[in-house]
RNA sequence: GCCGCCUUAGCUCAGUUGGUAGAGCGACGCUCUCGUAAAGCGUAGGUCGUCGGUUCGAAUCCGACAGGUGGCUCCA
């Protein structure tokens, strides 16, 4: 840990002026002020500024700068510095909110002109000056009226003050979840006491102030390493109906070394970006002529796609699913029956008019599977009845959200629907969750969590309270029993029922929904699905939607980033490259390659005019897992030089042995 | 959809204050026959995303559209 204060021995303004210390009690600075890694104290579970007097007998712990709370405090203080800098450069800028988020902070401003890269550099310069000034953060408790008077020129702050009573959540420091969202109002004000934080210069004049719950670091000198990273527009309070504000994003760290390490991590992540690797490895592309969000898979990407499809088809059959097939378009009535059309008309491709009917490209497969279920009478003996297919669906995603393979307009779901009795539903859901977790394990993914999407208090859903309660309880029990971390997502359910989804993050930390399991009691009712029970009565089944990969396209994108293109051998588009030391050894390697190909291995022999070094380099750049190199010595010995992707090698390996090792590695589905 | 930025050869990029384009890699050809991450030489390839405007003249300035991109909103 590098000392965050550039000159700790110099007089610390916070130490000789404690306006809060009216009672003569000890403050956090008295206790911990010598240790610049301490940025706050926890007093009876609340996080306090170091300058606040600590009541006698209270339990007090230091909050270290590199703890999650400490980092959030550092970043929140950095947000104040950014805001002060922006308002000093643009006095007309009105303040929005400025919370800490993962790795950094943002601050929103109502500003006539958007920030430019140049103006952001200006902001950064002023911030550096403010940090150098070591402005002290002073906390002041104020009444609503006082706050409103002081912030009379800040309309957004006034709105927060007016809304204070609505905010019940008692959040001391809000740590963002990485996607930049977060309940804004809980960050700046909470229930009860309002506080204003002043930034004081050396002469105690107020350089800047903001309505804020705090806490903050003692002075701006505690913010040694930061940068402004980007700007963007953001709707006030996250509502599209509100005005767009200009948001400045920044990052802040306890030391320059940590800032550098963070920047290095970002650069590494950019190297893994599936859009970049997809082009470099010749896996897929997005031809302009097709339109936005419509990928084509090249032969090498096609191999990965086919391996995934083969895997998941085989597994579905093993798990008792029937493979079905449905068309890409349907008359619109089907989507009225299912209830989708009113909800998703705007995000479906517009209808085609034909012979007096409107046809839609399907955006989901479930209605068609329902028609198969309804195709004849069903008995309770058939249940669970499970349908599975690769369903290509088309969704007119808005232009601003299309993103590589992770958000496309045409995608293939490995979509399945299980029709079960209500009693069978819990068991089926556990079964599907096991299926999904096994699949993720087989593909080597380990960084994910479950999201439990429920109705919350939104009213955009159909079905009775009781049905929702039952469905939610069933999913919740399965999710909590899985051993995987579960994150609640109130309000995130499908309109027809709650869901469990697997969420994973891409190279730059954005999270994406992968597998889903949804409990649906609505569509069976809307389609009039029924089965004959043992007692001869007609009963309505529950349907459970599940997609194991989710979208094949998105899963490929995540796989590319997870492996940085170096796929496990069984998924590698080319598993083995033969590299002859010179042209005359090509026939020998072709013979070895033929034997590998017979064993089901994807193998190529590089018979180009390049030198062997170049061929090794090319295979290495293509991230081929195995290279077999052969020259005169090898031919004489009936052997090959075996080179792995990590650069290690074994010379003089008998051909038999090399073939066995490769086929074993491919069959084992392991990473090498 | 909203705000900002970007678009020059297959790829990665240069192109000074407006005066109709360059490099490296790749491709192709020739020479070299080579032992663990780039042999040498040569050739081809671009109406500078599209359309319109300003100008004697536009890759360069302005506008619209398309595609991409960073966020916001959305995500069955």
XYZ file of C-alpha atoms (C1' of nucleotides) in Angstrom:
748
model
C 0.000 0.000 0.000
C 1.362 3.330 -1.018
C 0.757 6.159 1.392
C -2.166 8.061 -0.100
C -1.044 11.369 1.293
C 1.847 12.948 -0.560
C 3.291 14.608 2.530
C 1.833 13.121 5.673
C 4.068 14.984 8.043
C 2.940 18.407 6.909
C 0.319 20.116 9.008
C -3.003 18.484 8.415
C -5.705 21.144 8.270
C -8.255 18.623 9.426
C -6.379 18.126 12.659
C -6.251 21.641 13.927
C -9.763 22.709 13.077
C -12.533 20.448 14.222
C -15.767 22.328 13.978
C -17.734 19.208 14.775
C -15.913 18.676 18.021
C -18.153 20.949 20.026
C -18.394 18.615 22.984
C -14.697 18.049 23.311
C -15.174 14.352 22.625
C -12.664 12.365 20.679
C -13.032 12.224 16.894
C -11.988 9.537 14.468
C -9.065 11.746 13.482
C -7.830 11.774 17.053
C -7.845 8.037 17.110
C -6.842 7.117 13.585
C -5.697 10.335 11.922
C -2.064 9.273 11.884
C -2.856 6.379 9.602
C -3.681 7.775 6.201
C -5.188 4.453 5.144
C -8.089 5.110 7.497
C -10.725 7.160 5.697
C -13.709 6.807 8.027
C -14.890 5.056 11.143
C -17.689 2.629 11.709
C -19.622 3.703 14.788
C -22.253 1.262 15.973
C -22.561 -0.064 12.415
C -22.810 3.324 10.694
C -20.002 4.761 8.636
C -18.963 8.205 9.845
C -16.543 10.877 8.791
C -13.321 10.884 10.761
C -14.052 14.430 11.935
C -17.272 13.522 13.777
C -17.041 13.311 17.552
C -17.497 9.777 18.742
C -20.008 9.284 21.578
C -18.636 7.743 24.740
C -18.875 4.006 24.844
C -19.659 3.558 21.144
C -18.138 0.626 19.313
C -15.630 2.085 16.845
C -13.723 0.440 14.033
C -11.535 2.085 11.396
C -12.656 1.877 7.733
C -9.595 1.229 5.617
C -9.250 2.825 2.210
C -8.850 -0.485 0.439
C -11.969 -2.039 1.983
C -15.126 -1.974 -0.149
C -16.620 0.793 2.001
C -13.357 2.690 2.047
C -13.056 2.607 -1.737
C -16.652 3.748 -2.096
C -15.965 6.689 0.205
C -12.822 7.575 -1.715
C -14.741 7.473 -4.999
C -17.688 9.390 -3.666
C -15.321 12.120 -2.514
C -13.704 12.051 -5.947
C -17.168 12.608 -7.436
C -17.470 15.783 -5.334
C -14.099 16.935 -6.590
C -15.220 16.298 -10.158
C -18.408 18.258 -9.601
C -16.520 21.173 -8.082
C -14.188 21.146 -11.078
C -17.063 21.068 -13.560
C -18.884 23.925 -11.843
C -15.752 26.016 -11.686
C -15.284 25.545 -15.444
C -18.990 25.727 -16.275
C -20.709 27.871 -13.605
C -24.070 27.374 -15.326
C -23.923 23.572 -14.823
C -26.659 22.304 -12.507
C -25.883 19.357 -10.265
C -27.562 15.996 -10.634
C -26.231 13.191 -8.505
C -22.761 11.734 -8.088
C -22.487 8.294 -6.519
C -19.603 5.826 -6.344
C -19.886 2.819 -8.689
C -17.708 -0.210 -9.311
C -14.118 1.011 -9.738
C -15.101 4.656 -9.792
C -17.830 7.243 -9.735
C -19.931 9.478 -11.911
C -21.561 12.841 -11.581
C -24.474 14.149 -13.639
C -24.851 17.756 -14.752
C -27.468 19.702 -16.573
C -25.286 21.481 -19.064
C -26.110 23.143 -22.370
C -23.223 21.604 -24.286
C -22.026 17.997 -23.989
C -18.522 17.386 -22.730
C -15.788 16.863 -25.282
C -12.585 14.889 -24.764
C -10.790 18.235 -24.442
C -13.198 19.625 -21.877
C -12.878 16.415 -19.839
C -9.124 16.903 -19.739
C -9.746 20.414 -18.432
C -11.963 18.961 -15.715
C -9.223 16.535 -14.792
C -6.685 19.351 -14.505
C -8.897 21.368 -12.185
C -9.491 18.236 -10.121
C -5.748 17.819 -9.731
C -5.547 21.363 -8.427
C -8.366 20.728 -5.941
C -6.612 17.598 -4.707
C -3.401 19.536 -4.306
C -5.250 22.143 -2.237
C -6.196 19.425 0.264
C -9.635 20.905 0.743
C -11.252 19.681 3.923
C -14.694 18.043 3.797
C -16.954 19.553 6.471
C -20.245 17.913 7.382
C -23.159 20.126 8.381
C -26.582 19.003 9.523
C -29.307 21.174 8.034
C -33.077 21.337 8.075
C -35.042 20.840 4.867
C -35.734 24.572 4.743
C -32.073 25.471 5.207
C -31.021 22.981 2.571
C -33.594 24.308 0.114
C -32.419 27.874 0.754
C -28.755 27.058 0.253
C -29.448 25.043 -2.877
C -31.998 27.405 -4.359
C -30.040 27.475 -7.638
C -29.905 23.702 -7.926
C -33.301 22.511 -9.203
C -32.371 18.820 -9.156
C -31.156 18.988 -5.574
C -34.382 20.768 -4.620
C -36.289 17.905 -6.170
C -34.324 15.443 -4.058
C -34.993 17.457 -0.916
C -38.698 17.590 -1.708
C -38.736 13.860 -2.311
C -36.768 13.039 0.790
C -39.799 11.758 2.622
C -40.345 9.122 -0.034
C -36.900 7.680 0.453
C -36.921 5.092 3.173
C -33.880 3.097 2.260
C -31.124 3.683 4.765
C -28.047 3.444 2.627
C -24.888 4.976 3.943
C -22.752 4.344 0.924
C -24.192 2.944 -2.228
C -21.819 0.635 -4.042
C -22.922 0.445 -7.651
C -23.466 -2.884 -9.308
C -21.215 -2.156 -12.209
C -23.771 -1.204 -14.794
C -23.816 2.361 -13.655
C -27.357 2.203 -12.417
C -28.377 2.314 -8.829
C -31.050 4.015 -6.876
C -29.873 7.531 -7.280
C -31.980 9.135 -4.624
C -30.759 6.789 -1.915
C -27.239 7.895 -2.554
C -27.625 11.567 -1.966
C -30.313 11.741 0.641
C -31.899 9.241 2.916
C -34.672 9.280 5.410
C -34.256 11.738 8.225
C -31.447 14.225 8.689
C -30.204 16.164 5.664
C -26.539 17.056 5.532
C -24.466 19.388 3.417
C -20.784 18.850 2.804
C -18.592 21.893 2.361
C -15.184 21.837 0.792
C -13.022 24.212 2.804
C -9.863 25.878 1.605
C -6.899 26.617 3.858
C -8.447 29.893 5.039
C -11.712 28.083 5.850
C -13.544 29.750 2.998
C -16.056 27.466 1.295
C -14.798 26.427 -2.103
C -17.866 24.347 -2.945
C -20.677 22.480 -1.245
C -23.187 19.779 -2.022
C -26.207 18.119 -0.509
C -24.896 14.724 0.478
C -25.261 11.988 3.053
C -21.553 11.305 3.125
C -19.329 10.147 4.549
C -16.229 11.580 2.947
C -12.502 11.332 3.311
C -11.041 14.021 5.614
C -9.636 16.115 2.777
C -9.101 15.990 -0.965
C -5.457 15.026 -0.491
C -6.776 11.553 0.257
C -7.576 11.166 -3.463
C -4.144 10.577 -4.949
C -4.944 8.610 -8.087
C -7.924 9.237 -10.320
C -8.859 9.912 -13.881
C -11.882 11.051 -15.826
C -12.639 8.177 -18.155
C -15.562 9.196 -20.331
C -18.761 11.135 -20.586
C -22.198 10.233 -21.747
C -25.805 11.289 -21.556
C -28.046 9.894 -18.839
C -31.676 10.517 -18.063
C -32.385 12.320 -14.794
C -33.342 9.654 -12.267
C -33.002 7.018 -14.937
C -36.321 7.884 -16.512
C -36.576 8.270 -20.258
C -39.362 10.806 -19.756
C -36.959 13.121 -17.930
C -34.324 15.425 -19.276
C -30.999 13.967 -20.354
C -28.118 15.153 -18.240
C -24.432 15.037 -19.090
C -22.651 12.378 -17.071
C -18.942 12.379 -16.318
C -17.428 9.019 -15.391
C -14.208 8.667 -13.479
C -12.146 6.125 -11.627
C -10.268 6.615 -8.360
C -7.792 4.449 -6.440
C -5.831 4.576 -3.211
C -2.526 4.778 -5.111
C -1.085 5.485 -8.511
C 0.043 1.880 -8.747
C -3.497 0.673 -8.285
C -4.766 3.131 -10.895
C -2.145 1.838 -13.313
C -3.073 -1.758 -12.543
C -6.713 -0.892 -13.213
C -5.867 0.696 -16.547
C -3.831 -2.374 -17.423
C -6.783 -4.628 -16.578
C -9.006 -2.566 -18.864
C -6.524 -2.882 -21.704
C -6.313 -6.640 -21.140
C -10.086 -6.864 -21.195
C -10.229 -4.958 -24.470
C -7.913 -7.557 -25.980
C -10.456 -10.242 -25.094
C -13.392 -8.410 -26.636
C -15.333 -10.937 -28.698
C -15.986 -8.404 -31.447
C -12.257 -7.943 -31.948
C -11.340 -11.613 -31.565
C -14.272 -12.678 -33.725
C -12.740 -10.795 -36.622
C -9.128 -11.753 -35.876
C -9.929 -15.441 -35.549
C -12.286 -15.334 -38.551
C -15.241 -16.610 -36.501
C -18.078 -14.304 -37.527
C -18.897 -10.902 -38.955
C -21.726 -8.423 -39.305
C -22.035 -7.496 -42.976
C -23.533 -4.037 -43.409
C -25.600 -5.373 -46.264
C -27.539 -7.614 -43.876
C -28.352 -4.905 -41.388
C -27.497 -4.127 -37.823
C -27.349 -6.991 -35.340
C -27.456 -9.769 -37.927
C -24.321 -11.923 -37.658
C -22.966 -14.453 -40.126
C -20.804 -17.296 -38.879
C -17.698 -18.097 -40.877
C -16.446 -21.681 -41.117
C -14.369 -21.420 -37.950
C -17.151 -19.830 -35.939
C -19.467 -22.399 -37.472
C -17.422 -25.174 -35.862
C -17.964 -23.709 -32.407
C -21.644 -23.195 -33.107
C -22.003 -26.774 -34.356
C -20.160 -28.258 -31.372
C -22.453 -26.324 -29.051
C -25.548 -27.429 -30.936
C -24.420 -31.052 -31.017
C -23.750 -30.942 -27.309
C -27.016 -29.379 -26.303
C -29.117 -31.494 -28.665
C -27.572 -34.667 -27.277
C -28.062 -33.503 -23.712
C -31.707 -32.593 -24.272
C -32.395 -36.004 -25.714
C -30.623 -37.598 -22.749
C -32.799 -35.540 -20.418
C -36.025 -36.699 -21.974
C -36.821 -33.888 -24.399
C -38.454 -34.432 -27.774
C -36.850 -32.590 -30.651
C -39.434 -30.527 -32.537
C -39.389 -27.944 -35.302
C -41.401 -24.820 -35.983
C -41.452 -22.113 -38.681
C -39.965 -18.642 -38.464
C -43.204 -16.781 -39.158
C -46.766 -16.948 -38.014
C -50.063 -15.188 -38.520
C -50.507 -12.506 -35.910
C -53.394 -14.232 -34.155
C -50.990 -16.649 -32.516
C -49.212 -13.827 -30.729
C -52.532 -12.349 -29.623
C -53.457 -15.709 -28.133
C -50.149 -15.946 -26.319
C -50.475 -12.383 -25.124
C -47.080 -11.330 -26.462
C -48.164 -8.915 -29.158
C -49.483 -6.103 -26.961
C -46.270 -6.197 -24.947
C -43.749 -6.588 -27.711
C -45.258 -5.200 -30.899
C -42.673 -2.430 -30.974
C -39.777 -4.811 -30.669
C -41.005 -7.303 -33.249
C -40.181 -6.825 -36.915
C -43.184 -5.224 -38.624
C -45.819 -7.539 -40.090
C -45.960 -8.819 -43.663
C -49.367 -8.573 -45.302
C -50.331 -11.589 -47.366
C -53.707 -12.736 -48.664
C -55.519 -10.671 -46.098
C -53.453 -11.909 -43.153
C -50.638 -10.287 -41.198
C -47.616 -12.465 -40.633
C -44.957 -11.764 -38.024
C -41.423 -13.055 -37.775
C -41.463 -14.867 -34.479
C -39.728 -13.286 -31.503
C -40.327 -16.316 -29.289
C -41.030 -20.008 -29.774
C -43.372 -20.860 -26.933
C -46.657 -20.203 -28.736
C -45.701 -22.662 -31.452
C -44.750 -25.353 -28.952
C -48.116 -24.814 -27.320
C -49.782 -25.635 -30.621
C -47.902 -28.943 -30.710
C -49.049 -29.719 -27.183
C -52.619 -28.872 -28.110
C -52.394 -30.927 -31.296
C -54.134 -33.832 -29.652
C -55.533 -34.842 -26.306
C -52.908 -35.230 -23.625
C -52.850 -37.656 -20.722
C -51.302 -37.152 -17.310
C -49.241 -40.223 -18.192
C -47.364 -38.186 -20.822
C -46.253 -35.533 -18.371
C -43.741 -34.121 -18.043
C -43.886 -33.583 -21.788
C -40.795 -31.786 -22.999
C -40.268 -30.069 -26.357
C -36.949 -28.725 -27.549
C -35.685 -27.020 -30.688
C -33.217 -24.510 -32.017
C -35.582 -21.648 -32.540
C -34.377 -18.703 -34.588
C -36.159 -15.617 -33.401
C -36.029 -12.009 -34.535
C -36.328 -9.019 -32.277
C -36.162 -5.466 -33.462
C -33.774 -4.310 -30.783
C -33.474 -0.553 -30.730
C -30.504 0.719 -32.638
C -28.648 1.974 -29.578
C -28.609 -1.379 -27.815
C -27.300 -3.709 -30.527
C -23.929 -4.971 -29.369
C -21.692 -7.570 -31.016
C -23.028 -11.086 -30.506
C -24.384 -10.282 -27.072
C -27.334 -8.191 -28.269
C -28.471 -9.024 -31.784
C -31.638 -8.779 -33.833
C -31.609 -12.355 -35.080
C -30.691 -15.106 -32.655
C -31.038 -18.805 -32.068
C -32.398 -20.036 -28.785
C -31.919 -23.587 -27.590
C -35.468 -23.273 -26.444
C -37.436 -25.845 -24.527
C -40.789 -26.066 -22.840
C -41.712 -28.596 -20.207
C -45.417 -29.212 -19.663
C -45.968 -30.539 -16.168
C -48.614 -30.942 -13.502
C -48.407 -28.288 -10.788
C -47.076 -30.991 -8.457
C -44.297 -31.864 -10.892
C -43.186 -28.258 -11.357
C -40.729 -27.990 -8.438
C -38.961 -31.199 -9.416
C -38.804 -30.184 -13.073
C -37.328 -26.815 -12.189
C -34.627 -28.351 -9.996
C -33.907 -30.795 -12.802
C -33.588 -27.971 -15.363
C -31.354 -25.967 -13.056
C -29.049 -28.967 -12.625
C -29.042 -29.390 -16.402
C -28.033 -25.760 -16.901
C -25.338 -25.781 -14.214
C -23.874 -28.960 -15.691
C -23.768 -27.333 -19.105
C -21.977 -24.270 -17.773
C -19.473 -26.545 -16.060
C -18.873 -28.497 -19.281
C -18.186 -25.251 -21.113
C -15.771 -24.161 -18.405
C -17.716 -21.103 -17.237
C -17.437 -20.412 -13.540
C -18.031 -16.691 -13.081
C -21.804 -16.341 -12.906
C -24.675 -15.884 -10.521
C -28.386 -16.543 -10.506
C -30.889 -13.774 -10.836
C -34.386 -14.333 -9.497
C -36.705 -12.065 -11.462
C -40.030 -11.482 -9.804
C -43.058 -9.303 -10.296
C -42.029 -6.780 -7.700
C -44.594 -4.033 -7.305
C -44.957 -3.361 -11.013
C -48.350 -3.764 -12.649
C -47.310 -4.758 -16.170
C -47.929 -8.429 -15.442
C -50.850 -10.757 -15.976
C -52.138 -13.433 -13.616
C -53.389 -13.504 -10.031
C -51.391 -12.651 -6.943
C -51.761 -16.186 -5.712
C -50.412 -17.733 -8.909
C -47.438 -15.392 -8.816
C -46.767 -16.229 -5.192
C -46.769 -19.958 -5.872
C -44.555 -19.690 -8.953
C -42.119 -17.353 -7.243
C -41.818 -19.604 -4.219
C -41.066 -22.630 -6.402
C -38.316 -20.822 -8.292
C -36.867 -19.236 -5.203
C -36.554 -22.567 -3.455
C -34.788 -24.126 -6.424
C -32.465 -21.139 -6.824
C -31.493 -20.996 -3.172
C -30.964 -24.741 -3.120
C -28.527 -24.652 -6.028
C -25.550 -23.361 -4.078
C -25.031 -20.563 -6.628
C -25.278 -16.958 -5.393
C -28.771 -15.562 -5.981
C -29.461 -11.897 -6.677
C -33.067 -10.697 -6.486
C -34.475 -8.763 -9.435
C -37.869 -7.424 -8.433
C -39.909 -6.237 -11.395
C -37.721 -8.148 -13.866
C -40.076 -11.049 -14.549
C -41.607 -11.877 -17.909
C -45.172 -10.652 -18.147
C -46.419 -14.241 -17.847
C -44.346 -15.438 -14.922
C -41.188 -15.216 -12.802
C -37.832 -16.540 -13.914
C -34.418 -17.670 -12.809
C -31.612 -16.606 -15.083
C -27.886 -17.159 -15.192
C -26.011 -13.876 -15.387
C -22.419 -13.676 -16.460
C -20.102 -10.792 -17.165
C -18.255 -9.971 -20.360
C -14.639 -8.868 -20.595
C -15.411 -5.296 -19.619
C -17.723 -6.131 -16.755
C -21.127 -5.780 -18.362
C -23.463 -8.528 -17.235
C -25.520 -10.559 -19.680
C -28.405 -12.926 -19.219
C -27.557 -16.441 -20.384
C -29.687 -19.428 -19.408
C -33.260 -18.872 -18.270
C -35.880 -20.957 -16.507
C -39.361 -19.439 -16.419
C -42.472 -20.590 -14.660
C -45.569 -19.888 -16.738
C -49.172 -20.390 -15.650
C -50.565 -17.821 -18.072
C -49.943 -19.237 -21.515
C -51.454 -22.655 -20.686
C -54.626 -20.805 -19.729
C -54.576 -18.530 -22.771
C -54.057 -21.474 -25.125
C -56.536 -23.643 -23.274
C -53.927 -26.330 -22.736
C -55.163 -29.293 -20.750
C -54.504 -32.902 -19.963
C -56.737 -35.626 -18.657
C -55.898 -36.484 -15.061
C -56.051 -39.908 -13.438
C -59.500 -39.143 -12.061
C -60.777 -38.342 -15.534
C -60.972 -34.569 -14.998
C -59.400 -32.067 -17.358
C -56.547 -30.167 -15.785
C -54.365 -27.299 -16.867
C -50.627 -27.944 -17.023
C -47.903 -25.547 -15.968
C -45.358 -24.784 -18.633
C -41.734 -24.171 -17.835
C -39.693 -22.300 -20.417
C -35.983 -22.912 -20.408
C -33.072 -22.077 -22.649
C -29.754 -23.584 -21.631
C -27.374 -21.433 -23.595
C -30.018 -18.757 -23.798
C -28.935 -17.395 -27.133
C -26.351 -19.430 -29.000
C -24.916 -16.209 -30.396
C -24.549 -14.516 -27.019
C -23.076 -17.657 -25.485
C -20.439 -17.771 -28.214
C -19.598 -14.147 -27.507
C -19.176 -14.897 -23.818
C -17.115 -18.023 -24.568
C -14.758 -16.055 -26.810
C -14.138 -13.555 -24.042
C -13.917 -16.173 -21.314
C -11.194 -18.062 -23.174
C -9.735 -14.995 -24.900
C -10.063 -17.053 -28.091
C -7.997 -19.963 -26.743
C -10.866 -22.446 -26.655
C -10.589 -25.855 -25.039
C -9.555 -28.412 -27.673
C -13.030 -29.854 -28.156
C -14.362 -26.405 -29.138
C -11.331 -25.210 -31.090
C -12.131 -24.631 -34.764
C -8.745 -26.096 -35.685
C -7.430 -28.527 -33.108
C -4.105 -29.478 -34.645
C -1.775 -27.824 -37.148
C 1.021 -29.818 -38.754
C 4.167 -27.766 -39.314
C 6.844 -29.266 -41.555
C 10.368 -28.043 -40.950
C 10.735 -27.902 -44.714
C 8.540 -28.635 -47.709
C 9.848 -32.148 -48.154
C 8.257 -33.271 -44.887
C 4.747 -32.258 -45.894
C 3.738 -35.758 -47.093
C 4.771 -37.274 -43.774
C 2.581 -34.823 -41.835
C -0.283 -35.271 -44.286
C -0.224 -38.931 -43.426
C -0.289 -38.169 -39.696
C -3.088 -35.675 -40.289
C -5.132 -38.279 -42.166
C -4.954 -40.580 -39.175
C -6.018 -37.773 -36.854
C -8.864 -36.821 -39.169
C -10.047 -40.420 -39.168
C -10.113 -40.199 -35.378
C -12.440 -37.202 -35.683
C -9.856 -34.487 -35.119
C -9.938 -31.136 -36.953
C -6.434 -30.920 -38.345
C -4.626 -28.862 -40.965
C -1.126 -29.170 -42.429
C 0.544 -25.872 -43.247
C 2.081 -26.568 -46.663
C 2.625 -22.906 -47.550
C 5.984 -21.481 -48.640
C 6.462 -19.796 -45.280
C 9.325 -20.711 -43.012
C 8.472 -22.959 -40.092
C 8.909 -20.112 -37.617
C 6.253 -18.197 -39.467
C 3.953 -21.225 -39.509
C 4.351 -21.643 -35.757
C 3.638 -17.979 -35.276
C 0.502 -18.202 -37.398
C -0.813 -21.266 -35.567
C -0.001 -19.588 -32.288
C -1.914 -16.448 -33.261
C -4.827 -18.619 -34.256
C -4.622 -20.159 -30.766
C -4.562 -23.705 -32.082
C -4.183 -26.026 -29.065
C -1.724 -28.513 -30.592
C 1.074 -28.238 -33.129
C 2.832 -31.234 -34.581
C 6.193 -30.346 -36.045
C 8.205 -32.751 -38.166
C 11.642 -32.696 -39.800
C 14.184 -35.269 -40.862
C 14.853 -36.594 -37.370
C 11.160 -37.123 -36.736
C 10.502 -38.843 -40.028
C 13.388 -41.219 -39.362
C 12.060 -42.011 -35.879
C 8.359 -42.180 -36.802
C 7.816 -39.351 -34.367
C 6.723 -35.717 -34.169
C 7.637 -32.695 -32.111
C 4.615 -31.891 -30.002
C 4.095 -28.204 -29.262
C 1.355 -26.893 -26.977
C -0.435 -23.575 -27.137
C 1.488 -22.299 -24.116
C 4.784 -22.733 -25.960
C 5.953 -25.838 -24.147
C 7.045 -28.778 -26.256
C 7.981 -32.429 -26.252
C 10.317 -33.712 -28.936
C 10.493 -37.167 -30.443
C 6.956 -38.185 -29.498
C 5.930 -41.348 -31.371
C 3.050 -40.633 -33.741
C 0.820 -43.196 -32.002
C 1.316 -41.470 -28.701
C 0.684 -38.002 -30.111
C -2.574 -39.133 -31.691
C -3.686 -40.749 -28.456
C -2.889 -37.665 -26.401
C -4.798 -35.393 -28.766
C -7.872 -37.599 -29.035
C -7.927 -38.022 -25.254
C -7.692 -34.279 -24.668
C -10.513 -33.575 -27.116
C -12.735 -36.284 -25.658
C -12.134 -35.068 -22.097
C -13.528 -31.613 -22.917
C -10.854 -30.020 -20.758
C -8.829 -26.904 -21.175
C -5.126 -27.428 -21.824
C -35.040 5.488 -29.430
C -31.777 9.489 -26.774
C -26.646 12.083 -26.112
C -21.447 11.979 -27.635
C -17.648 10.033 -30.735
C -15.962 7.151 -35.070
C -16.103 5.401 -40.615
C -9.440 6.128 -45.814
C -7.048 -0.955 -49.454
C -9.335 -7.607 -46.820
C -7.041 -5.971 -41.595
C -4.414 -2.076 -38.480
C -3.618 2.835 -39.437
C -0.790 7.747 -41.796
C -2.653 11.766 -44.594
C 0.400 19.038 -42.452
C -3.762 25.480 -42.909
C -9.280 22.315 -48.566
C -5.220 21.550 -54.280
C -8.633 14.507 -56.624
C -4.340 9.234 -51.668
C 0.217 6.372 -48.511
C 2.569 2.470 -45.029
C 2.726 -2.263 -42.535
C 0.290 -6.876 -42.387
C -2.659 -10.017 -45.536
C -3.500 -11.764 -50.874
C -1.017 -13.061 -55.495
C 3.806 -14.090 -58.293
C 9.069 -15.225 -58.268
C 13.530 -16.644 -55.501
C 15.120 -19.207 -50.945
C 14.142 -25.476 -48.620
C 14.642 -23.531 -43.865
C 14.249 -27.297 -36.393
C 10.059 -24.128 -32.373
C 6.476 -16.658 -32.625
C 7.548 -12.653 -38.930
C 13.121 -14.979 -45.282
C 13.889 -11.544 -49.704
C 12.079 -9.115 -54.093
C 7.966 -7.792 -56.983
C 2.515 -7.187 -58.395
C -2.453 -6.257 -57.749
C -5.917 -3.807 -54.630
C -9.183 2.470 -52.737
C -14.748 6.884 -57.150
C -11.569 8.047 -48.817
C -19.385 4.657 -45.659
C -23.728 6.729 -48.888
C -26.366 10.940 -50.698
C -26.671 16.137 -50.917
C -24.555 21.156 -50.006
C -20.493 25.115 -49.703
C -16.146 26.028 -52.983
C -12.591 27.320 -58.991
C -11.385 22.791 -56.269
C -13.617 18.384 -50.702
C -10.790 12.316 -47.759
C -10.440 17.349 -45.340
C -15.901 22.246 -44.176
C -21.648 21.749 -43.486
C -26.258 18.583 -43.497
C -29.041 14.054 -43.859
C -28.876 8.840 -43.881
C -26.370 3.976 -42.964
C -23.049 1.170 -40.034
C -19.964 0.991 -35.753
C -18.845 2.574 -30.783
C -19.244 4.555 -25.254
C -23.123 5.432 -22.058
C -28.645 6.199 -20.889
C -33.360 3.843 -21.482
C -35.000 -1.083 -22.862
C -34.164 -6.453 -22.889
C -40.126 -11.796 -24.010
